Coordinates of N, CA and C in Angstrom, one line a residue:
M1 N 89.9 86.8 121.7 CA 90.8 85.8 121.2 C 91.8 86.5 120.2
S2 N 93.0 86.1 120.4 CA 94.1 86.7 119.6 C 94.1 86.1 118.2
L3 N 94.5 86.9 117.3 CA 94.7 86.5 115.9 C 95.9 85.5 115.8
T4 N 95.7 84.5 114.9 CA 96.9 83.7 114.6 C 97.8 84.5 113.7
E5 N 99.0 84.1 113.6 CA 100.0 84.8 112.8 C 99.5 84.8 111.3
A6 N 99.1 83.6 110.8 CA 98.6 83.5 109.5 C 97.4 84.4 109.2
R7 N 96.5 84.4 110.1 CA 95.3 85.3 109.9 C 95.7 86.8 109.9
F8 N 96.5 87.1 110.9 CA 97.0 88.5 111.0 C 97.6 88.9 109.6
H9 N 98.5 88.1 109.1 CA 99.2 88.5 107.8 C 98.2 88.6 106.7
D10 N 97.2 87.7 106.6 CA 96.2 87.7 105.6 C 95.4 89.0 105.7
L11 N 95.0 89.4 106.9 CA 94.2 90.6 107.1 C 95.0 91.9 106.7
V12 N 96.3 91.9 107.1 CA 97.1 93.1 106.8 C 97.3 93.2 105.3
D13 N 97.6 92.0 104.7 CA 97.9 92.0 103.2 C 96.6 92.5 102.5
A14 N 95.4 92.0 102.9 CA 94.2 92.4 102.3 C 93.9 93.9 102.5
T15 N 94.2 94.4 103.7 CA 94.0 95.8 104.0 C 94.9 96.7 103.1
Q16 N 96.2 96.3 103.1 CA 97.2 97.1 102.3 C 96.8 97.0 100.8
Q17 N 96.3 95.9 100.3 CA 95.9 95.8 98.9 C 94.7 96.8 98.7
T18 N 93.7 96.8 99.6 CA 92.6 97.7 99.5 C 93.0 99.1 99.5
L19 N 94.0 99.5 100.4 CA 94.5 100.8 100.4 C 95.2 101.2 99.1
E20 N 96.0 100.3 98.5 CA 96.6 100.5 97.3 C 95.6 100.8 96.2
D21 N 94.6 100.0 96.2 CA 93.5 100.1 95.2 C 92.8 101.5 95.3
V22 N 92.5 101.9 96.5 CA 91.8 103.2 96.7 C 92.7 104.3 96.2
F23 N 94.0 104.3 96.5 CA 94.9 105.3 96.1 C 95.2 105.3 94.6
D24 N 95.3 104.1 94.0 CA 95.5 103.9 92.6 C 94.3 104.5 91.8
E25 N 93.1 104.3 92.3 CA 91.9 104.7 91.6 C 91.6 106.2 91.8
S26 N 92.3 106.8 92.7 CA 92.1 108.3 92.9 C 92.8 109.1 91.9
D27 N 92.5 110.3 91.8 CA 93.1 111.2 90.9 C 94.3 111.9 91.5
L28 N 94.7 111.5 92.7 CA 95.9 112.1 93.4 C 97.2 111.8 92.7
D29 N 98.1 112.7 92.7 CA 99.4 112.5 92.3 C 100.2 112.0 93.5
I30 N 100.3 110.7 93.6 CA 101.0 110.1 94.7 C 102.0 109.0 94.3
D31 N 102.9 108.7 95.2 CA 103.8 107.5 95.0 C 103.4 106.5 96.0
L32 N 103.3 105.3 95.6 CA 103.0 104.2 96.5 C 104.3 103.3 96.5
E33 N 104.7 102.9 97.7 CA 105.8 102.0 97.8 C 105.5 100.9 98.9
S34 N 105.6 99.7 98.5 CA 105.3 98.6 99.4 C 106.6 97.7 99.4
S35 N 107.1 97.5 100.7 CA 108.3 96.7 100.9 C 108.3 96.1 102.3
A36 N 108.5 94.9 102.4 CA 108.7 94.2 103.7 C 107.5 94.5 104.6
G37 N 106.3 94.5 104.1 CA 105.2 94.7 105.0 C 104.9 96.1 105.4
V38 N 105.6 97.1 104.7 CA 105.3 98.5 105.0 C 104.8 99.1 103.7
L39 N 103.7 99.8 103.8 CA 103.1 100.5 102.7 C 103.3 102.0 102.9
T40 N 104.0 102.7 102.0 CA 104.2 104.2 102.2 C 103.5 104.9 101.1
V41 N 102.7 105.9 101.4 CA 101.9 106.7 100.5 C 102.5 108.1 100.6
K42 N 103.1 108.5 99.5 CA 103.7 109.9 99.4 C 102.9 110.8 98.6
F43 N 102.4 111.9 99.2 CA 101.5 112.8 98.5 C 102.4 113.9 97.8
E44 N 101.8 114.6 96.9 CA 102.4 115.6 96.1 C 103.1 116.7 97.0
N45 N 102.4 117.0 98.1 CA 102.9 118.1 98.9 C 104.1 117.6 99.9
G46 N 104.5 116.4 99.7 CA 105.6 115.8 100.5 C 105.2 115.1 101.8
S47 N 104.0 115.2 102.2 CA 103.6 114.5 103.4 C 103.4 113.0 103.0
Q48 N 103.4 112.2 104.1 CA 103.3 110.7 103.9 C 102.3 110.1 104.8
L49 N 101.9 108.9 104.4 CA 101.2 108.0 105.3 C 102.0 106.7 105.3
I50 N 102.3 106.1 106.4 CA 103.1 104.9 106.5 C 102.3 103.9 107.3
F51 N 102.0 102.8 106.6 CA 101.3 101.7 107.3 C 102.3 100.5 107.5
S52 N 102.4 100.0 108.7 CA 103.3 98.9 109.0 C 102.6 97.9 109.9
R53 N 103.0 96.7 109.7 CA 102.5 95.6 110.5 C 103.4 95.4 111.7
Q54 N 102.8 95.2 112.8 CA 103.5 95.0 114.1 C 103.1 93.6 114.5
E55 N 103.9 92.6 114.0 CA 103.5 91.2 114.2 C 103.4 90.8 115.7
P56 N 104.4 91.1 116.5 CA 104.3 90.6 117.9 C 103.0 91.1 118.6
L57 N 102.6 92.3 118.2 CA 101.4 92.9 118.9 C 100.1 92.6 118.1
R58 N 100.3 92.0 116.9 CA 99.1 91.8 116.0 C 98.4 93.1 115.7
Q59 N 99.1 94.1 115.5 CA 98.5 95.4 115.2 C 99.0 96.0 113.8
L60 N 98.2 96.8 113.3 CA 98.5 97.6 112.1 C 98.8 99.0 112.6
W61 N 99.9 99.6 112.3 CA 100.3 100.9 112.7 C 100.2 101.9 111.5
L62 N 99.8 103.1 111.8 CA 99.7 104.2 110.9 C 100.5 105.4 111.4
A63 N 101.4 105.9 110.6 CA 102.1 107.1 110.9 C 101.6 108.2 109.9
A64 N 101.2 109.3 110.4 CA 100.7 110.4 109.6 C 101.2 111.7 110.2
V65 N 101.0 112.8 109.5 CA 101.4 114.1 110.0 C 100.8 114.4 111.4
S66 N 99.6 113.9 111.6 CA 98.8 114.2 112.9 C 99.2 113.3 114.0
G67 N 100.1 112.3 113.7 CA 100.6 111.4 114.8 C 100.7 109.9 114.4
G68 N 100.9 109.1 115.4 CA 101.0 107.7 115.2 C 99.8 107.0 115.8
F69 N 99.2 106.0 115.1 CA 98.0 105.3 115.5 C 98.2 103.8 115.4
H70 N 97.7 103.1 116.4 CA 97.8 101.6 116.5 C 96.4 101.0 116.4
F71 N 96.2 100.0 115.5 CA 94.9 99.4 115.2 C 94.9 98.0 115.5
D72 N 93.9 97.5 116.2 CA 93.6 96.1 116.5 C 92.5 95.7 115.6
Y73 N 92.5 94.4 115.2 CA 91.5 93.9 114.4 C 90.3 93.5 115.2
D74 N 89.1 94.0 115.0 CA 87.9 93.6 115.7 C 87.2 92.6 114.9
E75 N 87.2 91.3 115.3 CA 86.5 90.2 114.6 C 85.0 90.4 114.4
E76 N 84.4 91.0 115.4 CA 82.9 91.2 115.4 C 82.5 92.2 114.3
S77 N 83.2 93.3 114.2 CA 82.9 94.3 113.1 C 83.6 94.1 111.8
E78 N 84.7 93.2 111.9 CA 85.6 92.9 110.8 C 86.2 94.2 110.3
R79 N 86.7 95.0 111.3 CA 87.3 96.3 111.0 C 88.6 96.5 111.9
W80 N 89.5 97.2 111.4 CA 90.7 97.7 112.2 C 90.2 98.9 113.0
M81 N 90.4 98.8 114.3 CA 89.9 99.8 115.3 C 91.1 100.4 116.0
C82 N 91.2 101.7 116.1 CA 92.2 102.4 116.8 C 92.2 102.0 118.3
D83 N 93.3 101.6 118.8 CA 93.3 101.1 120.2 C 93.1 102.2 121.3
K84 N 93.2 103.5 120.8 CA 93.0 104.6 121.8 C 91.6 105.2 121.6
S85 N 91.3 105.6 120.4 CA 90.0 106.3 120.1 C 88.8 105.4 119.7
E86 N 89.1 104.1 119.4 CA 88.2 103.2 118.8 C 87.6 103.6 117.5
E87 N 88.2 104.5 116.8 CA 87.8 105.0 115.5 C 88.2 103.9 114.5
Q88 N 87.3 103.6 113.5 CA 87.7 102.7 112.5 C 88.8 103.2 111.6
L89 N 89.6 102.4 111.0 CA 90.7 102.8 110.2 C 90.2 103.6 109.0
G90 N 89.1 103.1 108.3 CA 88.6 103.8 107.2 C 88.1 105.2 107.5
E91 N 87.5 105.4 108.6 CA 87.0 106.7 109.0 C 88.2 107.7 109.3
M92 N 89.2 107.1 110.0 CA 90.3 108.0 110.3 C 91.1 108.4 109.0
L93 N 91.2 107.4 108.1 CA 91.9 107.7 106.9 C 91.2 108.8 106.0
E94 N 89.9 108.8 106.0 CA 89.1 109.8 105.3 C 89.5 111.2 105.9
R95 N 89.5 111.3 107.2 CA 89.8 112.6 107.8 C 91.3 112.9 107.6
I96 N 92.2 112.0 107.7 CA 93.6 112.3 107.6 C 94.0 112.6 106.1
V97 N 93.5 111.9 105.2 CA 93.8 112.2 103.8 C 93.2 113.6 103.4
K98 N 92.1 114.0 103.9 CA 91.5 115.3 103.7 C 92.5 116.4 104.3
Q99 N 93.0 116.1 105.5 CA 93.9 117.0 106.1 C 95.2 117.2 105.4
Q100 N 95.8 116.0 105.0 CA 97.1 116.0 104.4 C 97.1 116.3 102.9
A101 N 96.1 115.9 102.1 CA 96.1 116.0 100.7 C 95.0 117.0 100.2
G102 N 94.1 117.3 101.1 CA 93.0 118.3 100.7 C 91.9 117.7 99.8
V103 N 91.9 116.3 99.8 CA 90.8 115.7 98.9 C 90.1 114.7 99.8
E104 N 88.9 114.4 99.3 CA 88.0 113.4 100.0 C 88.1 112.1 99.2
L105 N 88.5 111.1 100.0 CA 88.5 109.7 99.4 C 87.6 108.8 100.4
E106 N 87.1 107.8 99.8 CA 86.3 106.9 100.6 C 87.1 105.6 100.8
F107 N 87.1 105.1 102.0 CA 87.8 103.9 102.4 C 86.8 102.9 103.0
E108 N 85.8 102.6 102.1 CA 84.7 101.7 102.6 C 85.3 100.3 102.9
G109 N 84.8 99.7 103.9 CA 85.2 98.4 104.3 C 86.5 98.3 105.1
L110 N 87.0 99.4 105.4 CA 88.3 99.4 106.3 C 87.9 99.8 107.7

């Protein structure tokens, strides 16, 4: 069953807030920028993570140094899952942040 527009926006908003909280609570020297549904995380080394909502597809997209990833929300597990690898968003972010920033962060619940 497809997500309603309202539910999709609520889920993305909550996810982006969780992401902001994780990054804010870390000791990383980063810049966070949130505008028009796009969350940009800029690391000290110049690399970025960009999270954007793709409303027509009801997907959350992630752009990282390692590539672009598209996530569908899985109601059963209550997690965003990559549409290609079926990896959970939180698991992928732990790996990507380690690659890009050289630190380990936990993204529980994502």
